[in-house]
Tab-separated table of C-alpha atoms in Angstrom:
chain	number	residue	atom	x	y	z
H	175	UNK	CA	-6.038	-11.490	-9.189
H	176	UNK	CA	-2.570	-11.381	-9.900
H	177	UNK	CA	-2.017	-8.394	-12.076
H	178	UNK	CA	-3.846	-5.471	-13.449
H	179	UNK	CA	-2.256	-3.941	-15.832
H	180	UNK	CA	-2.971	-0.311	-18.114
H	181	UNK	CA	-0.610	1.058	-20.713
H	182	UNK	CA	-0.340	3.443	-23.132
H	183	UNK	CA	-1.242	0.428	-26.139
H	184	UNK	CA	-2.963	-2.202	-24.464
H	185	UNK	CA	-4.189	-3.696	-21.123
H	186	UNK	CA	-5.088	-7.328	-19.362
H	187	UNK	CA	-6.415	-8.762	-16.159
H	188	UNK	CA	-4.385	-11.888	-15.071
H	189	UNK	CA	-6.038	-14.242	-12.615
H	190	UNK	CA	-4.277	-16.347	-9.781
H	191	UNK	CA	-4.574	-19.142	-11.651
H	192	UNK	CA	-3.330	-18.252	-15.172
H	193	UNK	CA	-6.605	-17.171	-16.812
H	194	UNK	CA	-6.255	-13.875	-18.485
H	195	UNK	CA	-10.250	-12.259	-17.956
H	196	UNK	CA	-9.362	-9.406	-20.729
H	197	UNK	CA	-6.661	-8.839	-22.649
H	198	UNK	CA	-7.066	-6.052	-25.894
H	199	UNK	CA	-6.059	-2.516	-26.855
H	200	UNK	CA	-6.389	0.701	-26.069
H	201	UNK	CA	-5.163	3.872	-28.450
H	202	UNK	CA	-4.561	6.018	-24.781
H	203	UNK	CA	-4.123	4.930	-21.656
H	204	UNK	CA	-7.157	5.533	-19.095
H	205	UNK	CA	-6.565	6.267	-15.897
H	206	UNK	CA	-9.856	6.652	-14.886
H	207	UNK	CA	-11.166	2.881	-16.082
H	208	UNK	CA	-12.754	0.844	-13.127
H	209	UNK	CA	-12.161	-2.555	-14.118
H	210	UNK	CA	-14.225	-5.525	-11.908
H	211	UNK	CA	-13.561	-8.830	-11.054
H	212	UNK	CA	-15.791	-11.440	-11.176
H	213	UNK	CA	-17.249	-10.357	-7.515
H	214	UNK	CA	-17.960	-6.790	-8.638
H	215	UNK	CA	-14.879	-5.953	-6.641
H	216	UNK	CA	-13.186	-2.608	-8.534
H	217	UNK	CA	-9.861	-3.469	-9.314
H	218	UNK	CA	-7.122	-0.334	-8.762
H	219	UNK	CA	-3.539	0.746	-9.341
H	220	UNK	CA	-0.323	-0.166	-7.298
H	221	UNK	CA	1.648	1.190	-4.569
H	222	UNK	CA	4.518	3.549	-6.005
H	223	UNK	CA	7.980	1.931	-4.892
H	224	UNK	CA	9.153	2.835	-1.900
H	225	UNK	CA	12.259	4.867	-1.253
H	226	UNK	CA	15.220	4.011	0.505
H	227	UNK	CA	15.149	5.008	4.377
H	228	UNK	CA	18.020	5.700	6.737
H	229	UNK	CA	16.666	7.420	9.965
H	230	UNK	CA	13.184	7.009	11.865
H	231	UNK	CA	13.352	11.218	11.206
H	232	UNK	CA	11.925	10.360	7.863
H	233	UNK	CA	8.468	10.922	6.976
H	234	UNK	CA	6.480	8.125	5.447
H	235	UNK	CA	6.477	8.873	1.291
H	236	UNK	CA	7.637	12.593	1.973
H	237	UNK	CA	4.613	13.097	4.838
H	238	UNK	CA	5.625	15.338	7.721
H	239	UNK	CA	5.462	12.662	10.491
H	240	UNK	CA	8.397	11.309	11.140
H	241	UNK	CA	8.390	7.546	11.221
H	242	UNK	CA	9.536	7.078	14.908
H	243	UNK	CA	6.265	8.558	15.779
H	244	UNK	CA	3.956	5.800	14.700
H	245	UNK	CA	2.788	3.185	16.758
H	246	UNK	CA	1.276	1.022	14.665
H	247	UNK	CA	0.441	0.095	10.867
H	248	UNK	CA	-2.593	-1.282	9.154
H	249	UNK	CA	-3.505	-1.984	5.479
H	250	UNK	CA	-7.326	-1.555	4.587
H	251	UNK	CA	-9.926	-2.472	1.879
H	252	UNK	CA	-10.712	1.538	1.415
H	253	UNK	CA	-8.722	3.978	-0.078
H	254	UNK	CA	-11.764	6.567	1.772
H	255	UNK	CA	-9.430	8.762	3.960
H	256	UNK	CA	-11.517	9.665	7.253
H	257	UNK	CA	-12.318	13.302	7.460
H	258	UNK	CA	-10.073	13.263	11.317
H	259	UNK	CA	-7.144	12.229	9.766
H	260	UNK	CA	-4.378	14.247	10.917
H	261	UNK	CA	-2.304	13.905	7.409
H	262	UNK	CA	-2.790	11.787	4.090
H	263	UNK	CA	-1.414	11.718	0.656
H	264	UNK	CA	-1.100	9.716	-2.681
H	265	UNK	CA	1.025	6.641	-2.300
H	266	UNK	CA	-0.569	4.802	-5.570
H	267	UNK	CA	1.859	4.167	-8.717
H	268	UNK	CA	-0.514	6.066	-11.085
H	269	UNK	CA	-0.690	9.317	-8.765
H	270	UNK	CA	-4.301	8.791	-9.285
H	271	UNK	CA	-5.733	8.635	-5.713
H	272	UNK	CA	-6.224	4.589	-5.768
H	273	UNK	CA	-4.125	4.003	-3.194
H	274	UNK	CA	-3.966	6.385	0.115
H	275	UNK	CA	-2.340	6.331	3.528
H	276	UNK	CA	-2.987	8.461	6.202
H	277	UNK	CA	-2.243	9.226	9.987
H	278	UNK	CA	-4.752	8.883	12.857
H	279	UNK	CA	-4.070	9.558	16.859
H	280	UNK	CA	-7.323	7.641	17.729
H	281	UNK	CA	-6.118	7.381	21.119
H	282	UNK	CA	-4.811	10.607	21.498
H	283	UNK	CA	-1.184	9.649	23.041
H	284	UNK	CA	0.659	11.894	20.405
H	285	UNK	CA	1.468	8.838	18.660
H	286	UNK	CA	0.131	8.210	15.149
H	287	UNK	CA	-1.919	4.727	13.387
H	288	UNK	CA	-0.926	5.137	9.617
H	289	UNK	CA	-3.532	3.420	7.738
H	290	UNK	CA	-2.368	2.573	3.874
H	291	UNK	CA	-5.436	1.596	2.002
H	292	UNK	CA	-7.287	1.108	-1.813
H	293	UNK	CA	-10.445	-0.519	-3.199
H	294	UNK	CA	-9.683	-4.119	-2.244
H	295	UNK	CA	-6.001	-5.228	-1.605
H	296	UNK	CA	-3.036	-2.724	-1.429
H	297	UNK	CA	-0.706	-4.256	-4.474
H	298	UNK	CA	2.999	-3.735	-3.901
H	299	UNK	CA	5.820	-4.560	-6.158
H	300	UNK	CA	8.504	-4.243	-4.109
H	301	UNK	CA	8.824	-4.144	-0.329
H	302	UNK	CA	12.050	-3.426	-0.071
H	303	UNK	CA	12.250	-0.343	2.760
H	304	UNK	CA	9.093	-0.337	2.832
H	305	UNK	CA	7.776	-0.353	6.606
H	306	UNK	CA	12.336	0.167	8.036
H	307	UNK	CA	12.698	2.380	10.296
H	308	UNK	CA	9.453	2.350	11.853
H	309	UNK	CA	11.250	2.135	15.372
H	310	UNK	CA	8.595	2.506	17.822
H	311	UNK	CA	5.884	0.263	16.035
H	312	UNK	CA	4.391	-2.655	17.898
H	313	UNK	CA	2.061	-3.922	15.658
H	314	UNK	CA	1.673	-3.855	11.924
H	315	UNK	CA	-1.613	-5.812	10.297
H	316	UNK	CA	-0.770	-6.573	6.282
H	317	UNK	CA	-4.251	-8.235	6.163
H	318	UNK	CA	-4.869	-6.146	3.311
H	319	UNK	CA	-1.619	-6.153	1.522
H	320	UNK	CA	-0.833	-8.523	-1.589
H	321	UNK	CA	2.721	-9.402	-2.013
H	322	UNK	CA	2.037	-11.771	-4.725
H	323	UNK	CA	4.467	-10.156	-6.939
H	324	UNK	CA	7.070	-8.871	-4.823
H	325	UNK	CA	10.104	-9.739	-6.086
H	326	UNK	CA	12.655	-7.840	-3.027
H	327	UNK	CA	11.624	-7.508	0.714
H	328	UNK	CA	15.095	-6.667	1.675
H	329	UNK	CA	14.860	-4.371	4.382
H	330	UNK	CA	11.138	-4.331	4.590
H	331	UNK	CA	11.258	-4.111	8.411
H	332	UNK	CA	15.143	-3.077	8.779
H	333	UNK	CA	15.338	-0.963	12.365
H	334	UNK	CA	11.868	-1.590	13.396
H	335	UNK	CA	13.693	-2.639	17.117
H	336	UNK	CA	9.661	-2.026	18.881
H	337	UNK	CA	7.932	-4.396	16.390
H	338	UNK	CA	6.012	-7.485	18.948
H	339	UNK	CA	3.350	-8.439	16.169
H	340	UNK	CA	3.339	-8.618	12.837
H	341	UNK	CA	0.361	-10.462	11.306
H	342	UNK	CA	0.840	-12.541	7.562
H	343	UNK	CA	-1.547	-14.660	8.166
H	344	UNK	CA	-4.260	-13.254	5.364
H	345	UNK	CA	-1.652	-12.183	2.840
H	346	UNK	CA	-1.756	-13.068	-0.734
């Protein structure tokens, strides 16, 4: 899937490969519609754009851990936030809960995971800034994270001096 798209007229669901599975009108615009692919796999919103970040002081979209305190990153097919997360918060386009990240210290070093996550793949339209300044990250997993159509990954991982593995090898 290459786009899902709702607006206040009209929305469509564009395939990889061209085929448009639905496209019609609406008179409002639904947040709340749960739209399928042809798996049964619920299609969701995007990832809001990300901001511009100058310092590893900086929480993640506004949170209150500062990015130098994450050790790692890791997209996921669930936007389910565990119940022993430390932190978590909206970082979906819409505002509508699709897509959530949140902080973990599984292994209770002081340092944090920070999970980002939604119903299938975590759609981004931009990367630019998006994981910089993450300075003591070692290891950040996109299986989970469609970059389709990202147009700008400038500065995607701009000051992340810690970063030894970065796997791409599942992304869209």
């Amino acid at each position: 899937i290459v786009s899902v798209e709702l607006c206040i007229n009209n929305y469509s669901i564009v395939y990889r490969n061209g085929v448009v599975k639905y496209n019609g009108q609406k008179d409002t615009c639904d947040k709340d519609t749960v739209f399928e692919d042809d798996n049964g796999i619920v299609l969701t919103g995007k990832m809001r754009v990300s901001e511009s970040v100058t310092s590893d002081t900086t929480g993640f979209y506004g949170s209150t851990i500062q990015r130098k305190e994450v050790e790692w990153i890791v997209t996921t097919n669930t936007n389910v936030v565990p119940s022993d997360a430390v932190e978590s918060f909206d970082v979906s386009q819409e505002k509508n809960g699709s897509v959530m990240a949140w902080f973990l210290d599984a292994d209770g070093n002081g340092k944090y995971e920070l999970y980002i996550g939604q119903t299938g793949n975590v759609i981004v339209t931009t990367g630019s800034y998006l994981f910089s300044y993450f300075t003591n990250v070692t290891s950040v997993d996109l299986t989970y994270l469609d970059t389709s159509s990202v147009t700008d990954m400038s500065y995607m991982f701009n000051n992340c001096r810690g970063l030894i593995n970065l796997d791409l090898s599942h992304n869209v």
